[in-house]
């Protein structure tokens, strides 16, 4: 399709040849537009985006691609002969590569660079290609066909004297009809984009508890992703593996989406921070939120330095703070009241968050679930109604048993589900360990609550895989990597 469209678009851009270098500019634009027009529905369906900046990006970078390909081939050959010579020659190619990278990054970050779309009706796709083919034939092939037929008619007219009649039969399609066909193409595109935008605007709210473990690094910490109905994205913690949370986000976010509205660090510990360093390098962050630290560790100090170097707005959260999280979703900070100086201040001062959305309430205890000081503070300072939640989340840590105060707090919260996310290396990172932790929790809850929470469902993320809660409009549903779709 692109091969057929390029000559047609070149003819349409013929007026550009009057400008200096207009011939080359018109040819480059024709190739770019032909590729984009031919693949528009495919890109929209596959990536749910329509690029508006592709012609500009191609104009600025394509002229250098031939040179870069040649340089790349030469560098590969030189690298076989001499690594030192490769490094020297690589410095010569670096300015061109850097220019292309800067242009691509600049174009991608333009506010109008792309149009996000939802699902596109298959019927509209077929209609688009049908009208595109018809327009191509009528606009480009039809005049050529008429000219050939007219030449034959002239030869025949010498013998039969029928030139006038045959010219009348093979008369070219009126310009108004061709313009009408072009208008139909634009109308089809507009309808498809309008439908897709309408569906994109009804995005479902989601809460995702990531399973970041892998065979190479099973003890990967915890991370939680929130998406509101208006597309506001929030990430809570980043896990222990710098690549794990990035891969998890890649599966949820579109390839062109490079913005996270809020990033929250609930505890200044390595298995919460490490992944956030990679996130800060790959995404534009709207705000970074944490509770601060009285005696910063090296890992936390590096995180704060990253925030400062990248000019990320920083917010210190304490009890009563409200974290912006998009439409129909609210995050309230329940803990800490103030920073506490102690032997385990990272967990004693861990953020405890209450997330509310229509039909759902979550209590994210995080590392505070293993801090008797934090749990007792919540029981003493917070009204029981604020502790009640449909789902409570806790972090399971090595050598950190759950205190009795957790059972007391769960009795007040009365959750239907308890989500246990893996923490630092140790317990809770495989099926056997999860079973042991499940028995410990069940024993603790049975002993301390008298069996009041006997119906509580405990979900171990290390065992079930990533858990997603989704608002379908008729209630919240949950599904995991290893389970089928079920009611939450």
XYZ file of C-alpha atoms in Angstrom:
488
model
C 0.000 0.000 0.000
C 2.822 2.389 0.889
C 4.493 1.725 -2.495
C 1.304 2.665 -4.333
C 0.543 5.747 -2.220
C 3.997 7.347 -2.454
C 3.735 8.365 -6.164
C 0.232 9.712 -5.616
C 1.312 11.824 -2.644
C 4.393 13.000 -4.551
C 2.113 14.386 -7.252
C -0.068 16.085 -4.648
C 3.022 17.728 -3.081
C 4.330 18.882 -6.481
C 3.934 22.605 -5.570
C 6.741 22.197 -3.013
C 9.224 21.866 -5.881
C 9.090 25.634 -6.315
C 10.943 26.006 -3.001
C 14.729 25.522 -2.602
C 15.205 21.812 -1.983
C 11.495 21.341 -2.442
C 11.881 18.249 -4.587
C 13.717 16.345 -1.875
C 11.393 17.718 0.808
C 8.300 16.673 -1.118
C 9.660 13.175 -1.711
C 10.533 12.737 1.965
C 7.120 13.977 3.073
C 5.401 11.711 0.555
C 7.200 8.623 1.858
C 6.448 9.559 5.485
C 2.784 10.323 4.881
C 2.323 7.233 2.733
C 3.676 5.021 5.495
C 1.506 6.704 8.125
C -1.685 6.698 6.037
C -1.210 3.051 5.022
C -0.619 1.833 8.582
C -2.907 4.213 10.500
C -5.583 1.636 11.482
C -2.980 -1.031 12.245
C -1.061 1.285 14.576
C -4.277 2.496 16.218
C -5.520 -1.043 16.876
C -2.162 -2.437 18.020
C -0.749 0.453 20.063
C -3.926 2.509 20.726
C -2.210 5.693 19.569
C -2.086 7.859 16.451
C 1.160 9.776 16.002
C 0.801 13.420 14.999
C 4.495 14.232 15.065
C 5.863 11.453 12.825
C 6.251 13.650 9.692
C 8.234 16.234 11.660
C 10.415 13.607 13.342
C 11.156 11.946 10.005
C 12.046 15.234 8.338
C 14.588 15.922 11.075
C 16.141 12.450 11.309
C 15.646 10.394 8.141
C 18.316 12.275 6.108
C 20.925 10.977 8.585
C 19.803 7.356 8.706
C 21.767 6.329 5.616
C 24.947 7.790 7.065
C 24.314 6.146 10.426
C 23.772 2.745 8.817
C 27.075 3.003 6.972
C 28.867 4.170 10.123
C 27.315 1.351 12.106
C 28.508 -1.255 9.628
C 32.019 0.235 9.621
C 32.133 0.304 13.435
C 31.137 -3.361 13.572
C 33.983 -4.234 11.232
C 36.480 -2.039 13.126
C 35.423 -3.566 16.451
C 36.543 -6.985 15.244
C 40.004 -5.638 14.439
C 40.691 -3.273 17.335
C 38.502 -2.362 20.339
C 40.623 0.735 20.957
C 40.158 1.964 17.394
C 36.441 1.211 17.742
C 36.204 3.543 20.734
C 37.972 6.337 18.848
C 35.804 5.951 15.758
C 32.709 5.684 17.910
C 33.340 9.219 19.141
C 32.945 10.398 15.534
C 29.531 8.763 15.210
C 28.304 9.873 18.632
C 27.214 13.445 17.637
C 24.896 12.088 14.924
C 23.441 9.399 17.188
C 22.988 11.925 19.986
C 21.216 14.332 17.616
C 18.767 11.631 16.499
C 18.114 10.603 20.128
C 17.507 14.213 21.188
C 15.128 14.854 18.284
C 13.149 11.685 19.013
C 12.952 12.493 22.714
C 11.901 16.095 22.015
C 9.201 15.028 19.564
C 7.899 12.332 21.929
C 7.500 14.823 24.783
C 5.515 17.381 22.774
C 2.040 17.743 24.258
C 0.423 17.171 20.856
C 2.792 14.405 19.708
C 0.211 11.603 19.810
C -3.490 11.004 20.128
C -4.431 8.225 22.538
C -7.281 6.024 21.334
C -9.191 3.050 22.675
C -10.655 0.138 20.731
C -11.460 0.773 17.053
C -14.391 -0.946 15.350
C -13.190 -3.495 12.773
C -15.892 -2.339 10.352
C -14.430 1.151 10.324
C -10.996 -0.289 9.539
C -12.313 -2.162 6.497
C -14.250 0.930 5.401
C -11.102 3.039 5.772
C -9.049 0.781 3.509
C -11.890 0.454 0.988
C -12.251 4.217 0.687
C -8.485 4.665 0.621
C -8.194 2.223 -2.270
C -11.059 3.909 -4.104
C -9.558 7.351 -3.607
C -6.167 6.148 -4.818
C -7.686 4.701 -7.966
C -9.873 7.695 -8.743
C -7.248 10.313 -7.924
C -4.107 8.710 -9.357
C -4.831 5.714 -11.580
C -8.031 6.939 -13.214
C -6.464 9.880 -15.169
C -3.712 7.589 -16.505
C -6.279 5.054 -17.635
C -8.337 7.733 -19.364
C -5.300 9.052 -21.228
C -4.475 5.607 -22.533
C -8.051 5.013 -23.607
C -8.241 8.409 -25.305
C -5.116 7.608 -27.335
C -6.718 4.407 -28.511
C -9.921 6.303 -29.275
C -8.002 8.734 -31.446
C -6.602 5.891 -33.495
C -10.025 4.376 -33.861
C -11.589 7.693 -34.789
C -9.478 7.920 -37.872
C -11.233 4.842 -39.120
C -14.720 5.171 -37.721
C -15.067 8.856 -36.928
C -16.221 8.086 -33.416
C -13.723 10.204 -31.450
C -16.354 12.504 -30.015
C -18.562 9.668 -28.811
C -15.697 7.722 -27.176
C -14.303 10.813 -25.478
C -17.718 11.372 -24.039
C -17.794 7.774 -22.777
C -14.364 7.935 -21.176
C -14.701 11.382 -19.696
C -12.596 11.876 -16.533
C -14.235 11.816 -13.152
C -15.256 15.354 -12.169
C -13.026 17.027 -9.542
C -16.008 17.441 -7.227
C -16.496 13.681 -7.092
C -12.827 13.146 -6.260
C -13.023 15.765 -3.523
C -16.120 14.007 -2.192
C -14.190 10.745 -1.981
C -11.402 12.507 -0.059
C -13.992 13.965 2.305
C -15.378 10.467 2.920
C -11.881 9.258 3.847
C -11.485 12.104 6.344
C -14.969 11.450 7.731
C -14.149 7.769 8.268
C -10.933 8.679 10.091
C -12.806 11.203 12.236
C -15.486 8.676 13.166
C -12.883 6.063 14.064
C -10.876 8.487 16.206
C -14.030 9.863 17.857
C -15.197 6.364 18.746
C -11.759 5.403 20.002
C -11.437 8.585 22.055
C -14.890 7.998 23.552
C -13.887 4.498 24.597
C -10.538 5.702 25.908
C -12.301 8.290 28.071
C -14.193 5.491 29.854
C -11.062 3.786 31.120
C -11.619 1.508 34.066
C -10.053 2.184 37.440
C -7.488 -0.437 38.400
C -5.329 -1.420 41.364
C -2.467 -3.808 40.579
C -0.263 -5.598 43.101
C 2.834 -6.505 41.106
C 4.606 -9.825 41.430
C 8.159 -8.701 40.634
C 9.942 -11.995 41.274
C 11.753 -13.992 38.617
C 13.694 -17.278 38.601
C 16.941 -15.309 38.796
C 15.713 -12.911 41.493
C 12.638 -14.316 43.292
C 12.981 -11.995 46.287
C 12.066 -8.779 44.515
C 10.090 -6.718 47.012
C 6.745 -5.060 46.436
C 5.147 -2.481 44.135
C 1.550 -1.326 43.628
C 0.155 0.490 40.594
C -3.008 2.619 40.630
C -4.959 3.928 37.640
C -8.020 6.143 37.958
C -10.854 6.491 35.454
C -9.332 9.676 34.022
C -5.961 8.032 33.389
C -4.126 9.324 36.480
C -1.284 6.889 37.234
C 0.332 6.316 40.623
C 3.115 3.924 41.598
C 3.631 2.867 45.210
C 7.167 1.534 45.832
C 9.463 -0.005 43.251
C 10.706 -3.343 44.518
C 14.224 -4.654 44.855
C 14.985 -5.372 41.184
C 15.719 -2.286 39.074
C 14.363 -4.006 35.943
C 11.396 -5.808 37.502
C 9.084 -2.847 38.019
C 10.064 -1.441 34.610
C 8.986 -4.646 32.885
C 5.768 -4.691 34.914
C 4.960 -1.115 33.889
C 5.757 -1.909 30.257
C 3.008 -4.532 30.296
C 0.453 -2.035 31.632
C 1.396 1.239 29.967
C 1.496 2.083 26.288
C 4.975 2.313 24.699
C 4.589 6.055 24.180
C 3.456 6.746 27.755
C 6.392 8.129 29.709
C 4.641 9.891 32.585
C 3.727 8.794 36.096
C 1.666 11.378 37.941
C 2.633 10.233 41.442
C 5.355 7.993 42.824
C 5.103 7.102 46.525
C 7.787 5.540 48.716
C 6.168 3.990 51.775
C 9.393 2.918 53.531
C 13.019 4.053 52.981
C 14.254 0.476 52.509
C 16.256 -1.007 49.656
C 13.503 -3.415 48.556
C 11.196 -0.411 48.094
C 13.622 2.119 46.568
C 15.842 0.265 44.083
C 13.197 -0.107 41.401
C 12.178 3.539 41.751
C 15.654 4.627 40.638
C 15.055 2.956 37.288
C 11.548 4.405 37.100
C 12.917 7.932 37.655
C 15.346 7.416 34.770
C 12.678 6.183 32.339
C 9.600 8.231 33.240
C 8.631 11.832 33.860
C 7.322 11.925 37.426
C 4.735 14.491 38.464
C 5.462 14.282 42.192
C 7.440 12.102 44.596
C 5.909 11.390 48.005
C 7.353 9.854 51.165
C 7.413 10.443 54.928
C 11.070 11.479 55.127
C 13.713 9.927 57.367
C 15.414 11.191 60.503
C 18.662 9.323 59.827
C 18.880 8.793 56.053
C 20.499 5.586 54.831
C 22.766 5.622 51.786
C 19.975 4.114 49.657
C 17.454 6.734 50.749
C 19.971 9.568 50.345
C 20.598 8.444 46.757
C 16.850 8.446 46.093
C 16.504 11.996 47.434
C 19.467 13.063 45.298
C 17.762 11.581 42.232
C 14.609 13.570 43.042
C 16.642 16.762 43.319
C 18.714 16.197 40.166
C 15.642 15.483 38.052
C 13.719 18.414 39.554
C 10.836 16.180 40.629
C 8.364 17.993 42.924
C 8.767 16.475 46.386
C 6.016 16.119 48.991
C 6.440 15.039 52.622
C 3.367 13.087 53.685
C 2.126 12.673 57.251
C -1.097 11.717 58.962
C -4.017 13.566 57.383
C -2.329 14.271 54.036
C -4.395 13.693 50.890
C -2.437 12.479 47.860
C -3.947 13.451 44.471
C -4.852 10.252 42.635
C -7.294 11.193 39.888
C -11.054 11.133 39.500
C -13.164 8.994 41.863
C -10.090 7.800 43.751
C -8.577 9.219 46.950
C -5.488 8.316 48.944
C -5.348 9.437 52.571
C -2.272 9.095 54.768
C -3.089 7.514 58.156
C 0.479 7.142 59.427
C 2.955 8.444 60.605
C 1.732 11.237 62.842
C 5.325 12.446 63.127
C 8.721 10.853 62.600
C 9.691 8.577 65.442
C 13.275 8.006 66.540
C 13.924 4.349 67.311
C 15.840 1.218 66.441
C 13.625 0.458 63.417
C 12.491 3.880 62.305
C 12.137 2.803 58.639
C 9.206 0.547 59.566
C 7.972 2.564 62.542
C 7.574 5.575 60.213
C 6.305 3.639 57.206
C 3.462 5.264 55.290
C 0.057 3.697 55.906
C -2.400 4.624 53.170
C -6.161 4.372 52.887
C -7.392 4.227 49.296
C -11.067 4.764 48.570
C -12.951 4.499 45.286
C -16.631 3.915 44.497
C -17.359 0.403 45.747
C -13.872 -0.272 47.134
C -11.721 0.621 50.137
C -8.132 -0.517 50.666
C -5.928 -0.234 53.721
C -2.251 -0.422 52.696
C -0.298 -1.201 55.867
C 2.958 -1.905 53.989
C 5.983 -2.263 56.326
C 3.967 -0.962 59.279
C 2.370 -4.416 59.472
C 5.526 -5.685 61.216
C 5.972 -2.621 63.435
C 4.254 -2.915 66.801
C 4.849 0.822 67.362
C 3.063 1.823 64.139
C 0.186 -0.618 64.598
C -0.405 0.488 68.174
C -0.312 4.106 67.031
C -2.963 3.413 64.424
C -5.173 1.702 66.998
C -4.787 4.601 69.429
C -5.017 7.573 67.038
C -7.314 6.523 64.181
C -11.078 6.174 64.386
C -12.157 2.569 63.729
C -14.283 3.673 60.750
C -11.121 4.864 58.959
C -9.489 1.489 59.501
C -12.352 -0.481 57.984
C -11.568 -1.731 54.488
C -12.599 -4.353 51.964
C -8.965 -5.347 51.422
C -5.937 -4.946 53.680
C -2.385 -5.240 52.328
C 0.696 -6.128 54.371
C 4.361 -6.769 53.565
C 5.860 -10.093 54.629
C 9.501 -9.664 55.689
C 12.301 -12.037 56.608
C 12.837 -12.466 60.340
C 10.053 -9.973 61.105
C 7.090 -11.851 62.605
C 3.706 -10.194 62.553
C 2.920 -8.743 66.006
C -0.268 -9.408 67.914
C -1.373 -5.827 67.251
C -1.898 -6.757 63.577
C -4.650 -9.211 64.541
C -6.290 -6.527 66.677
C -6.176 -4.038 63.828
C -7.582 -6.571 61.355
C -10.449 -7.212 63.755
C -11.319 -3.511 63.569
C -10.796 -3.362 59.779
C -12.979 -6.429 59.090
C -11.583 -7.005 55.586
C -12.798 -9.662 53.187
C -9.299 -10.202 51.819
C -5.750 -9.884 53.117
C -3.135 -9.327 50.393
C 0.406 -10.285 51.408
C 3.148 -8.847 49.209
C 6.762 -10.077 49.477
C 9.255 -7.819 51.172
C 12.957 -8.184 51.850
C 14.682 -11.480 50.899
C 13.529 -14.333 53.036
C 9.996 -15.444 53.832
C 7.104 -15.107 51.494
C 8.926 -15.480 48.181
C 7.945 -19.001 47.138
C 5.104 -21.441 47.554
C 6.588 -23.305 50.487
C 7.444 -20.103 52.366
C 4.044 -18.659 51.549
C 2.364 -21.730 52.991
C 4.392 -21.334 56.192
C 3.471 -17.659 56.428
C -0.169 -18.511 55.758
C -0.175 -20.937 58.665
C 1.463 -18.337 60.908
C -1.091 -15.710 59.956
C -3.994 -18.103 60.356
C -2.721 -19.178 63.775
C -2.193 -15.571 64.847
C -5.616 -14.442 63.670
C -7.392 -17.430 65.179
C -5.619 -17.053 68.524
C -5.966 -13.296 68.853
C -9.449 -12.791 67.378
C -11.202 -15.914 68.596
C -11.912 -16.983 65.010
C -13.756 -13.757 64.105
C -11.741 -13.591 60.874
C -12.132 -17.266 59.957
C -13.664 -16.287 56.609
C -10.764 -14.007 55.709
C -9.176 -14.868 52.340
C -5.395 -14.528 52.331
C -3.705 -13.916 48.981
C 0.071 -14.263 48.709
C 1.332 -12.372 45.675
C 4.458 -14.539 45.591
C 2.201 -17.546 45.054
C -0.692 -16.166 42.985
C 1.300 -13.816 40.776
C 0.313 -10.247 39.952
C -3.131 -9.399 41.356
C -5.309 -6.827 39.575
C -8.511 -5.270 40.880
C -10.634 -3.748 38.110
C -13.759 -1.599 38.285
C -16.060 -2.941 35.563
C -18.820 -0.425 36.286
C -20.891 -3.170 37.909
C -18.533 -3.843 40.785
C -14.887 -4.597 41.350
C -13.457 -7.777 39.899
C -10.109 -9.410 40.635
C -7.868 -11.628 38.573
C -4.336 -12.934 38.932
C -1.706 -14.456 36.683
C -2.614 -17.921 37.944
C -6.338 -17.579 38.558
C -9.376 -17.002 36.381
C -11.464 -13.829 36.530
C -13.458 -13.780 39.766
C -15.479 -11.427 41.930
C -13.554 -9.355 44.412
